[in-house]
Amino acid sequence: MQVDADLHIHSRYSKAVSKAMTIPNLAENARFKGLGLVGTGDILNPKWEGELLKYTKEVAEGTYERKGIRFILTAEVEDNRRVHHVLIFPNIDAVREMREKLRPYSADIDSEGRPHVNLRASEIADLASDLGVLIGPAHAFTPWTSLYKEYDSLKDAYDGAKIQFLELGLSADSEMADRIKAHHRLTYLSNSDAHSPMPHRLGREFNRFEIQEATFEEIRRAILKRGGRRIVLNAGLDPRLGKYHLTACSRCYTKYSPEEARAFKWKCPKCGGRIKKGVHDRIMELADTDERPKDRPPYLKLAPLAEIIAMVIGKGVETKSVRVIWERFLREFGSEIKVLVDVPVEALAEVHEEVAKAIWAYRNEKLIVIPGGGGKYGEIRLPEEIRNVKIEELENIEVEVQVEEYRPKQRSLMSFLKPK
Ligand SMILES: [Zn+2]
Ligand SMILES: [Zn+2]
């Protein structure tokens, strides 16, 4: 069977997370979204563990269920150099044991969702190994709290300790991550890192597993590529829409080339803010191969349906009017993926013609993408030519998409320094 799973989210006990991040809300929104399995996130927090046990039933080792949605035990920890790691636990005893082992090194393990632990990456990975916990770097390339903001290789960070996967993060896809040869043996995870159960957050990235049943043990085998179990699809945000895709100022979001950023000593000449290196530019620095591993599953680039609807009707993505249209599509066709990828445009048009046109544009790569950077998500825009044409005529029109430069335009350094 195939199961869509999002293995990295945060609970309401983590900083800056919606109060609506509860187990019942997660289960309900996962069903809407078409996910069969969700990582609990934050399971090292004892209160979140309590909520999980209260609202779900254990159906297999390390596997819980509420209203048809399965949960497995996951968490994210921050190490002594502020690098984040994703953990996937085999059972609740391993969670509790890990919590006890980490407590002497962590001041906030009982209060935070994502605890800070004063141990090296390799020490955390060794502990994980001892307890049968799967581990890998979270959002591996982002500029604040990832492995590659701190180290130049997996080996530098983990120092020979075993890891089983690498999480791509929203600003990278498989093709980008494969530019580094050392990744080729690893399974990639594409997870949402959602801080809210809203449909444009939960499951905005997910992994399609080919497994016998939605349990921890089957997920483990798939991540280790054993017994025919595997990930058959990584689906995720178009990496250009990620908020750290290009190099940009973290205060005013002006984009810079890496050369410009270096010349300005990573301080924005416009506002004095810090310039953060984009994931695209970080990967280009480290790239050492053009080859791809043969067993890498395809990566499906998504734009969240709720954001497409918001763009079309000109309302905020979290408004009621967007939610109403989103639910109509989901009720009619079952899952967001089907709406985005499979259902014929004519059928979509019976629910909402304008949105159907935008989905056609998304499928045919005719949406204008303005890349993200510096902490600001990228944006999608619908070309006017498409807005103005009837649905039957879509196939015939010539759309001259003004694709925003993938790379920021090279400007001379002087153009920044000259007074306007
Ligand atoms: Zn993180
Ligand atoms: Zn700035």
Tab-separated table of C-alpha atoms and ligand atoms in Angstrom:
chain	number	residue	atom	x	y	z
A	1	MET	CA	0.000	0.000	0.000
A	2	GLN	CA	0.991	3.599	-0.449
A	3	VAL	CA	0.799	6.010	2.447
A	4	ASP	CA	1.480	9.739	2.411
A	5	ALA	CA	3.306	10.772	5.574
A	6	ASP	CA	4.515	14.054	7.065
A	7	LEU	CA	7.049	13.210	9.776
A	8	HIS	CA	8.140	16.597	11.120
A	9	ILE	CA	5.688	18.994	12.749
A	10	HIS	CA	5.603	20.910	16.037
A	11	SER	CA	3.131	20.846	18.905
A	12	ARG	CA	1.617	23.780	20.764
A	13	TYR	CA	4.450	23.381	23.304
A	14	SER	CA	7.081	24.683	20.866
A	15	LYS	CA	7.817	28.394	20.503
A	16	ALA	CA	5.820	30.273	17.861
A	17	VAL	CA	3.427	27.384	17.259
A	18	SER	CA	-0.331	27.761	16.877
A	19	LYS	CA	-2.427	26.857	19.957
A	20	ALA	CA	-4.502	24.791	17.536
A	21	MET	CA	-1.694	22.235	17.242
A	22	THR	CA	-3.492	19.509	19.184
A	23	ILE	CA	-3.758	15.797	18.415
A	24	PRO	CA	-7.469	15.941	17.468
A	25	ASN	CA	-6.894	18.929	15.140
A	26	LEU	CA	-3.900	17.224	13.578
A	27	ALA	CA	-5.896	14.058	12.911
A	28	GLU	CA	-8.767	16.002	11.371
A	29	ASN	CA	-6.589	18.140	9.123
A	30	ALA	CA	-4.405	15.194	8.116
A	31	ARG	CA	-7.515	13.408	6.872
A	32	PHE	CA	-8.587	16.466	4.876
A	33	LYS	CA	-5.128	16.749	3.447
A	34	GLY	CA	-4.940	13.070	2.421
A	35	LEU	CA	-2.150	12.124	4.827
A	36	GLY	CA	-2.382	8.639	6.313
A	37	LEU	CA	0.411	9.060	8.818
A	38	VAL	CA	1.827	11.977	10.784
A	39	GLY	CA	4.910	12.264	12.982
A	40	THR	CA	3.852	13.546	16.404
A	41	GLY	CA	6.775	15.985	16.615
A	42	ASP	CA	7.852	17.196	20.063
A	43	ILE	CA	7.311	13.775	21.679
A	44	LEU	CA	10.198	14.373	24.130
A	45	ASN	CA	7.911	16.902	25.822
A	46	PRO	CA	6.064	14.970	28.575
A	47	LYS	CA	2.853	16.999	28.226
A	48	TRP	CA	2.682	16.312	24.487
A	49	GLU	CA	3.287	12.624	25.200
A	50	GLY	CA	0.355	12.796	27.622
A	51	GLU	CA	-1.901	14.319	24.953
A	52	LEU	CA	-0.938	11.680	22.420
A	53	LEU	CA	-1.734	8.854	24.845
A	54	LYS	CA	-5.010	10.501	25.826
A	55	TYR	CA	-6.355	10.986	22.298
A	56	THR	CA	-5.029	7.930	20.453
A	57	LYS	CA	-4.814	4.163	20.744
A	58	GLU	CA	-1.624	2.183	20.233
A	59	VAL	CA	-2.202	-0.150	17.267
A	60	ALA	CA	1.312	-1.528	16.737
A	61	GLU	CA	4.631	-0.937	18.409
A	62	GLY	CA	5.411	2.772	18.305
A	63	THR	CA	2.291	3.383	16.207
A	64	TYR	CA	-0.847	5.213	17.372
A	65	GLU	CA	-4.188	5.908	15.751
A	66	ARG	CA	-6.991	8.423	15.949
A	67	LYS	CA	-9.974	8.273	13.575
A	68	GLY	CA	-8.042	6.371	10.924
A	69	ILE	CA	-4.944	8.591	11.055
A	70	ARG	CA	-1.753	6.920	12.246
A	71	PHE	CA	0.903	8.667	14.320
A	72	ILE	CA	4.517	7.661	14.921
A	73	LEU	CA	6.802	9.105	17.585
A	74	THR	CA	9.048	11.902	16.321
A	75	ALA	CA	10.885	14.910	17.714
A	76	GLU	CA	13.417	17.547	16.801
A	77	VAL	CA	16.339	18.477	19.045
A	78	GLU	CA	18.852	21.302	18.864
A	79	ASP	CA	22.481	20.417	19.630
A	80	ASN	CA	25.314	22.382	21.284
A	81	ARG	CA	25.998	24.283	18.042
A	82	ARG	CA	22.354	25.086	17.340
A	83	VAL	CA	22.028	22.431	14.667
A	84	HIS	CA	18.635	20.685	14.438
A	85	HIS	CA	18.138	16.925	14.134
A	86	VAL	CA	15.002	14.869	13.491
A	87	LEU	CA	14.459	11.754	15.639
A	88	ILE	CA	12.052	8.869	14.890
A	89	PHE	CA	11.456	6.554	17.869
A	90	PRO	CA	10.621	2.825	17.763
A	91	ASN	CA	8.358	2.960	20.847
A	92	ILE	CA	7.364	5.038	23.863
A	93	ASP	CA	10.010	3.409	26.098
A	94	ALA	CA	12.732	4.669	23.784
A	95	VAL	CA	11.213	8.166	24.010
A	96	ARG	CA	11.267	8.064	27.802
A	97	GLU	CA	14.756	6.649	27.961
A	98	MET	CA	16.053	9.268	25.538
A	99	ARG	CA	14.385	11.992	27.651
A	100	GLU	CA	16.201	10.734	30.781
A	101	LYS	CA	19.528	10.531	28.955
A	102	LEU	CA	19.190	14.063	27.556
A	103	ARG	CA	17.814	15.725	30.702
A	104	PRO	CA	21.232	16.352	32.363
A	105	TYR	CA	22.235	18.313	29.238
A	106	SER	CA	19.015	20.225	28.673
A	107	ALA	CA	17.359	22.989	30.716
A	108	ASP	CA	14.123	22.966	28.727
A	109	ILE	CA	13.409	19.352	27.826
A	110	ASP	CA	10.291	19.280	30.038
A	111	SER	CA	8.926	22.643	28.926
A	112	GLU	CA	9.902	23.160	25.284
A	113	GLY	CA	8.700	21.203	22.276
A	114	ARG	CA	12.065	21.311	20.555
A	115	PRO	CA	14.644	21.094	23.387
A	116	HIS	CA	18.137	22.527	23.302
A	117	VAL	CA	20.644	19.834	24.280
A	118	ASN	CA	24.216	20.618	25.208
A	119	LEU	CA	25.709	17.647	23.332
A	120	ARG	CA	27.541	17.337	20.039
A	121	ALA	CA	25.722	16.041	16.951
A	122	SER	CA	27.795	12.850	17.069
A	123	GLU	CA	26.910	12.247	20.745
A	124	ILE	CA	23.195	12.623	20.025
A	125	ALA	CA	23.502	10.269	17.032
A	126	ASP	CA	25.309	7.674	19.181
A	127	LEU	CA	22.570	7.849	21.814
A	128	ALA	CA	19.970	7.418	19.073
A	129	SER	CA	21.811	4.373	17.727
A	130	ASP	CA	21.855	2.734	21.169
A	131	LEU	CA	18.084	3.084	21.501
A	132	GLY	CA	17.144	2.087	17.932
A	133	VAL	CA	16.081	5.647	17.140
A	134	LEU	CA	16.432	6.855	13.536
A	135	ILE	CA	18.184	10.201	13.146
A	136	GLY	CA	19.172	12.689	10.460
A	137	PRO	CA	19.729	16.422	10.007
A	138	ALA	CA	16.577	18.590	9.929
A	139	HIS	CA	16.106	21.085	7.034
A	140	ALA	CA	19.761	20.396	6.237
A	141	PHE	CA	20.689	23.604	4.389
A	142	THR	CA	18.840	26.511	6.021
A	143	PRO	CA	20.942	29.423	7.270
A	144	TRP	CA	20.011	29.595	11.000
A	145	THR	CA	19.838	26.153	12.574
A	146	SER	CA	20.914	23.528	10.083
A	147	LEU	CA	23.869	21.222	9.690
A	148	TYR	CA	25.249	23.054	6.676
A	149	LYS	CA	25.133	26.498	8.286
A	150	GLU	CA	27.652	25.076	10.763
A	151	TYR	CA	29.606	22.335	8.975
A	152	ASP	CA	30.869	21.663	5.449
A	153	SER	CA	30.059	17.955	5.461
A	154	LEU	CA	28.033	15.240	7.180
A	155	LYS	CA	31.287	13.745	8.370
A	156	ASP	CA	32.393	16.964	10.102
A	157	ALA	CA	29.124	17.000	12.016
A	158	TYR	CA	28.480	13.356	12.888
A	159	ASP	CA	32.075	12.221	13.042
A	160	GLY	CA	31.361	8.660	11.962
A	161	ALA	CA	28.164	8.213	14.015
A	162	LYS	CA	25.370	6.650	11.969
A	163	ILE	CA	22.488	8.574	10.407
A	164	GLN	CA	19.726	7.161	8.240
A	165	PHE	CA	18.205	10.094	6.353
A	166	LEU	CA	18.497	13.744	5.441
A	167	GLU	CA	15.563	16.146	5.598
A	168	LEU	CA	15.552	18.444	2.563
A	169	GLY	CA	13.740	21.420	4.068
A	170	LEU	CA	11.336	23.670	2.206
A	171	SER	CA	13.958	25.581	0.218
A	172	ALA	CA	15.647	22.548	-1.394
A	173	ASP	CA	14.586	19.569	-3.500
A	174	SER	CA	16.190	16.180	-4.268
A	175	GLU	CA	17.985	17.422	-7.337
A	176	MET	CA	19.680	20.203	-5.374
A	177	ALA	CA	20.654	17.917	-2.484
A	178	ASP	CA	22.074	15.327	-4.888
A	179	ARG	CA	24.726	17.838	-5.972
A	180	ILE	CA	26.602	16.568	-2.890
A	181	LYS	CA	27.933	13.059	-3.472
A	182	ALA	CA	27.922	12.035	0.202
A	183	HIS	CA	24.108	12.306	0.209
A	184	HIS	CA	23.596	9.712	-2.499
A	185	ARG	CA	23.363	6.755	-0.114
A	186	LEU	CA	20.854	8.507	2.174
A	187	THR	CA	17.060	8.516	2.032
A	188	TYR	CA	15.618	12.001	1.671
A	189	LEU	CA	12.666	13.055	3.777
A	190	SER	CA	10.420	15.886	2.662
A	191	ASN	CA	8.451	17.070	5.710
A	192	SER	CA	6.464	20.207	6.416
A	193	ASP	CA	7.974	21.360	9.758
A	194	ALA	CA	4.451	22.754	10.245
A	195	HIS	CA	3.750	25.165	13.090
A	196	SER	CA	0.004	25.193	12.366
A	197	PRO	CA	-2.506	22.528	11.271
A	198	MET	CA	-3.809	24.835	8.503
A	199	PRO	CA	-3.947	23.202	5.059
A	200	HIS	CA	-1.159	25.318	3.569
A	201	ARG	CA	1.155	24.237	6.394
A	202	LEU	CA	0.506	20.632	7.523
A	203	GLY	CA	1.538	18.250	4.728
A	204	ARG	CA	2.840	21.031	2.473
A	205	GLU	CA	5.699	18.549	2.078
A	206	PHE	CA	5.248	14.802	2.491
A	207	ASN	CA	6.741	11.412	1.621
A	208	ARG	CA	4.822	8.703	-0.236
A	209	PHE	CA	5.785	5.356	1.313
A	210	GLU	CA	5.390	1.969	-0.362
A	211	ILE	CA	4.821	-0.255	2.685
A	212	GLN	CA	2.660	-3.148	3.917
A	213	GLU	CA	0.988	-1.214	6.707
A	214	ALA	CA	1.305	2.254	8.241
A	215	THR	CA	3.462	1.365	11.244
A	216	PHE	CA	6.787	2.499	12.656
A	217	GLU	CA	8.443	-0.789	11.694
A	218	GLU	CA	7.354	-0.486	8.062
A	219	ILE	CA	8.442	3.173	7.914
A	220	ARG	CA	11.807	2.148	9.365
A	221	ARG	CA	12.308	-0.492	6.687
A	222	ALA	CA	11.331	1.977	3.973
A	223	ILE	CA	13.818	4.572	5.211
A	224	LEU	CA	16.497	1.857	5.260
A	225	LYS	CA	15.276	0.651	1.797
A	226	ARG	CA	14.756	-2.916	3.001
A	227	GLY	CA	12.484	-5.729	1.845
A	228	GLY	CA	10.995	-3.768	-1.059
A	229	ARG	CA	9.738	-1.001	1.252
A	230	ARG	CA	10.738	2.429	0.059
A	231	ILE	CA	9.774	6.016	-0.516
A	232	VAL	CA	8.336	6.253	-4.029
A	233	LEU	CA	7.775	10.017	-4.106
A	234	ASN	CA	9.013	13.080	-2.288
A	235	ALA	CA	6.450	15.825	-2.671
A	236	GLY	CA	7.320	19.288	-1.562
A	237	LEU	CA	7.148	22.949	-2.016
A	238	ASP	CA	8.726	24.279	-5.194
A	239	PRO	CA	12.085	25.082	-3.554
A	240	ARG	CA	11.950	28.610	-4.991
A	241	LEU	CA	8.954	29.232	-2.702
A	242	GLY	CA	10.933	28.310	0.425
A	243	LYS	CA	11.807	31.211	2.673
A	244	TYR	CA	15.556	30.662	2.517
A	245	HIS	CA	15.953	29.764	-1.150
A	246	LEU	CA	18.034	32.749	-2.254
A	247	THR	CA	20.526	34.878	-0.354
A	248	ALA	CA	18.711	37.891	1.114
A	249	CYS	CA	18.551	40.369	3.979
A	250	SER	CA	16.715	38.927	6.986
A	251	ARG	CA	15.197	42.345	7.790
A	252	CYS	CA	14.196	43.995	4.501
A	253	TYR	CA	14.445	40.859	2.281
A	254	THR	CA	16.486	42.516	-0.464
A	255	LYS	CA	18.110	39.730	-2.485
A	256	TYR	CA	21.840	39.590	-3.109
A	257	SER	CA	24.203	37.389	-5.059
A	258	PRO	CA	26.734	35.576	-2.826
A	259	GLU	CA	29.491	37.830	-4.211
A	260	GLU	CA	27.568	40.945	-3.260
A	261	ALA	CA	26.781	39.576	0.196
A	262	ARG	CA	30.439	38.829	0.812
A	263	ALA	CA	31.490	42.280	-0.381
A	264	PHE	CA	29.004	43.811	2.085
A	265	LYS	CA	30.308	41.520	4.831
A	266	TRP	CA	26.788	40.010	5.157
A	267	LYS	CA	25.384	43.325	6.378
A	268	CYS	CA	22.583	44.834	4.286
A	269	PRO	CA	23.615	48.216	2.821
A	270	LYS	CA	19.950	49.275	2.680
A	271	CYS	CA	18.874	48.659	6.274
A	272	GLY	CA	21.829	47.290	8.241
A	273	GLY	CA	20.135	43.882	8.722
A	274	ARG	CA	21.957	40.565	8.484
A	275	ILE	CA	22.158	38.947	5.070
A	276	LYS	CA	21.466	35.198	5.238
A	277	LYS	CA	22.968	32.818	2.735
A	278	GLY	CA	20.311	31.112	0.619
A	279	VAL	CA	20.031	27.341	0.390
A	280	HIS	CA	20.614	27.518	-3.365
A	281	ASP	CA	23.892	29.372	-2.907
A	282	ARG	CA	25.016	27.179	-0.012
A	283	ILE	CA	24.524	24.038	-2.103
A	284	MET	CA	26.375	25.558	-5.051
A	285	GLU	CA	29.366	26.181	-2.756
A	286	LEU	CA	29.450	22.536	-1.673
A	287	ALA	CA	28.442	20.864	-4.956
A	288	ASP	CA	30.860	18.097	-5.994
A	289	THR	CA	28.880	16.033	-8.525
A	290	ASP	CA	26.392	16.258	-11.404
A	291	GLU	CA	25.407	12.604	-11.111
A	292	ARG	CA	22.176	11.372	-9.545
A	293	PRO	CA	21.763	8.103	-7.613
A	294	LYS	CA	19.659	5.621	-9.610
A	295	ASP	CA	17.286	4.830	-6.751
A	296	ARG	CA	16.317	8.432	-5.967
A	297	PRO	CA	12.523	8.766	-6.099
A	298	PRO	CA	11.013	11.614	-8.135
A	299	TYR	CA	10.374	14.954	-6.446
A	300	LEU	CA	6.999	16.521	-7.126
A	301	LYS	CA	7.062	20.303	-6.807
A	302	LEU	CA	3.962	21.628	-5.094
A	303	ALA	CA	2.347	24.971	-4.549
A	304	PRO	CA	-0.161	24.698	-1.686
A	305	LEU	CA	-3.735	24.635	-3.027
A	306	ALA	CA	-4.831	27.139	-0.369
A	307	GLU	CA	-2.229	29.572	-1.656
A	308	ILE	CA	-3.373	29.126	-5.245
A	309	ILE	CA	-6.954	29.862	-4.128
A	310	ALA	CA	-5.818	32.874	-2.090
A	311	MET	CA	-3.932	34.226	-5.103
A	312	VAL	CA	-6.956	33.837	-7.387
A	313	ILE	CA	-9.568	35.431	-5.126
A	314	GLY	CA	-7.217	38.021	-3.667
A	315	LYS	CA	-7.856	37.088	-0.017
A	316	GLY	CA	-5.464	36.074	2.769
A	317	VAL	CA	-4.539	32.407	2.821
A	318	GLU	CA	-5.966	31.860	6.318
A	319	THR	CA	-9.338	33.521	5.622
A	320	LYS	CA	-12.710	31.790	5.754
A	321	SER	CA	-13.408	32.388	2.046
A	322	VAL	CA	-10.234	30.517	1.064
A	323	ARG	CA	-11.041	27.662	3.435
A	324	VAL	CA	-14.572	27.318	2.019
A	325	ILE	CA	-13.346	26.902	-1.563
A	326	TRP	CA	-10.516	24.614	-0.431
A	327	GLU	CA	-12.989	22.345	1.375
A	328	ARG	CA	-15.255	22.204	-1.696
A	329	PHE	CA	-12.357	20.914	-3.809
A	330	LEU	CA	-11.348	18.413	-1.147
A	331	ARG	CA	-14.884	17.107	-0.670
A	332	GLU	CA	-15.322	16.698	-4.413
A	333	PHE	CA	-11.985	15.054	-5.241
A	334	GLY	CA	-10.685	13.558	-1.996
A	335	SER	CA	-7.180	14.939	-1.693
A	336	GLU	CA	-5.148	17.997	-2.465
A	337	ILE	CA	-2.677	16.020	-4.546
A	338	LYS	CA	-5.459	14.777	-6.811
A	339	VAL	CA	-6.674	18.334	-7.273
A	340	LEU	CA	-3.214	19.672	-7.997
A	341	VAL	CA	-1.982	16.836	-10.190
A	342	ASP	CA	-4.585	14.325	-11.421
A	343	VAL	CA	-8.108	15.691	-11.919
A	344	PRO	CA	-8.830	17.118	-15.418
A	345	VAL	CA	-9.071	20.905	-15.466
A	346	GLU	CA	-12.638	20.761	-16.868
A	347	ALA	CA	-13.774	18.814	-13.808
A	348	LEU	CA	-12.023	21.272	-11.481
A	349	ALA	CA	-13.782	24.121	-13.288
A	350	GLU	CA	-17.135	22.804	-12.127
A	351	VAL	CA	-16.069	23.648	-8.582
A	352	HIS	CA	-14.352	26.967	-9.341
A	353	GLU	CA	-13.428	28.074	-12.840
A	354	GLU	CA	-10.845	30.704	-11.918
A	355	VAL	CA	-9.036	28.374	-9.527
A	356	ALA	CA	-9.112	25.628	-12.194
A	357	LYS	CA	-7.320	27.976	-14.590
A	358	ALA	CA	-4.677	28.708	-11.986
A	359	ILE	CA	-4.148	24.967	-11.390
A	360	TRP	CA	-3.749	24.509	-15.135
A	361	ALA	CA	-1.096	27.236	-15.043
A	362	TYR	CA	0.621	25.554	-12.105
A	363	ARG	CA	0.695	22.196	-13.906
A	364	ASN	CA	2.091	23.757	-17.056
A	365	GLU	CA	4.646	25.849	-15.180
A	366	LYS	CA	2.990	29.055	-16.280
A	367	LEU	CA	2.708	30.596	-12.826
A	368	ILE	CA	5.047	33.438	-12.079
A	369	VAL	CA	7.287	32.457	-9.167
A	370	ILE	CA	8.992	35.118	-7.097
A	371	PRO	CA	11.661	33.256	-5.110
A	372	GLY	CA	11.857	33.483	-1.327
A	373	GLY	CA	14.881	34.493	0.741
A	374	GLY	CA	16.028	35.934	4.063
A	375	GLY	CA	13.053	34.367	5.896
A	376	LYS	CA	10.310	35.478	3.499
A	377	TYR	CA	8.409	32.820	1.552
A	378	GLY	CA	8.386	33.012	-2.224
A	379	GLU	CA	5.183	34.061	-3.984
A	380	ILE	CA	3.146	32.833	-6.914
A	381	ARG	CA	1.296	35.116	-9.352
A	382	LEU	CA	-1.130	34.315	-12.134
A	383	PRO	CA	-0.194	35.881	-15.494
A	384	GLU	CA	-2.897	38.301	-16.733
A	385	GLU	CA	-3.211	36.449	-20.074
A	386	ILE	CA	-4.507	33.404	-18.197
A	387	ARG	CA	-6.870	35.386	-15.980
A	388	ASN	CA	-8.506	36.862	-19.087
A	389	VAL	CA	-9.022	33.718	-21.167
A	390	LYS	CA	-11.851	31.163	-21.166
A	391	ILE	CA	-11.036	27.712	-19.867
A	392	GLU	CA	-11.620	26.018	-23.253
A	393	GLU	CA	-9.093	28.315	-24.850
A	394	LEU	CA	-6.300	27.712	-22.346
A	395	GLU	CA	-4.506	25.169	-24.484
A	396	ASN	CA	-4.393	27.557	-27.446
A	397	ILE	CA	-3.072	30.695	-25.844
A	398	GLU	CA	0.510	31.736	-25.927
A	399	VAL	CA	1.551	32.703	-22.447
A	400	GLU	CA	4.706	34.673	-22.277
A	401	VAL	CA	5.589	33.963	-18.660
A	402	GLN	CA	7.897	36.559	-17.268
A	403	VAL	CA	9.667	34.099	-15.024
A	404	GLU	CA	11.330	36.041	-12.254
A	405	GLU	CA	15.047	35.509	-12.450
A	406	TYR	CA	15.987	32.299	-10.678
A	407	ARG	CA	19.176	34.096	-9.702
A	408	PRO	CA	18.988	37.685	-8.577
A	409	LYS	CA	20.163	39.996	-11.307
A	410	GLN	CA	23.843	40.738	-11.135
A	411	ARG	CA	24.131	44.374	-10.207
A	412	SER	CA	27.327	46.304	-9.869
A	413	LEU	CA	28.337	46.971	-6.303
A	414	MET	CA	28.388	50.659	-7.128
A	415	SER	CA	24.661	50.679	-7.860
A	416	PHE	CA	24.030	50.038	-4.169
A	417	LEU	CA	26.384	52.700	-2.949
A	418	LYS	CA	25.348	55.516	-5.267
A	419	PRO	CA	22.700	57.819	-3.822
A	420	LYS	CA	19.463	57.607	-5.830
B	1	ZN	ZN	14.225	22.941	13.052
B	2	ZN	ZN	18.082	44.915	4.548
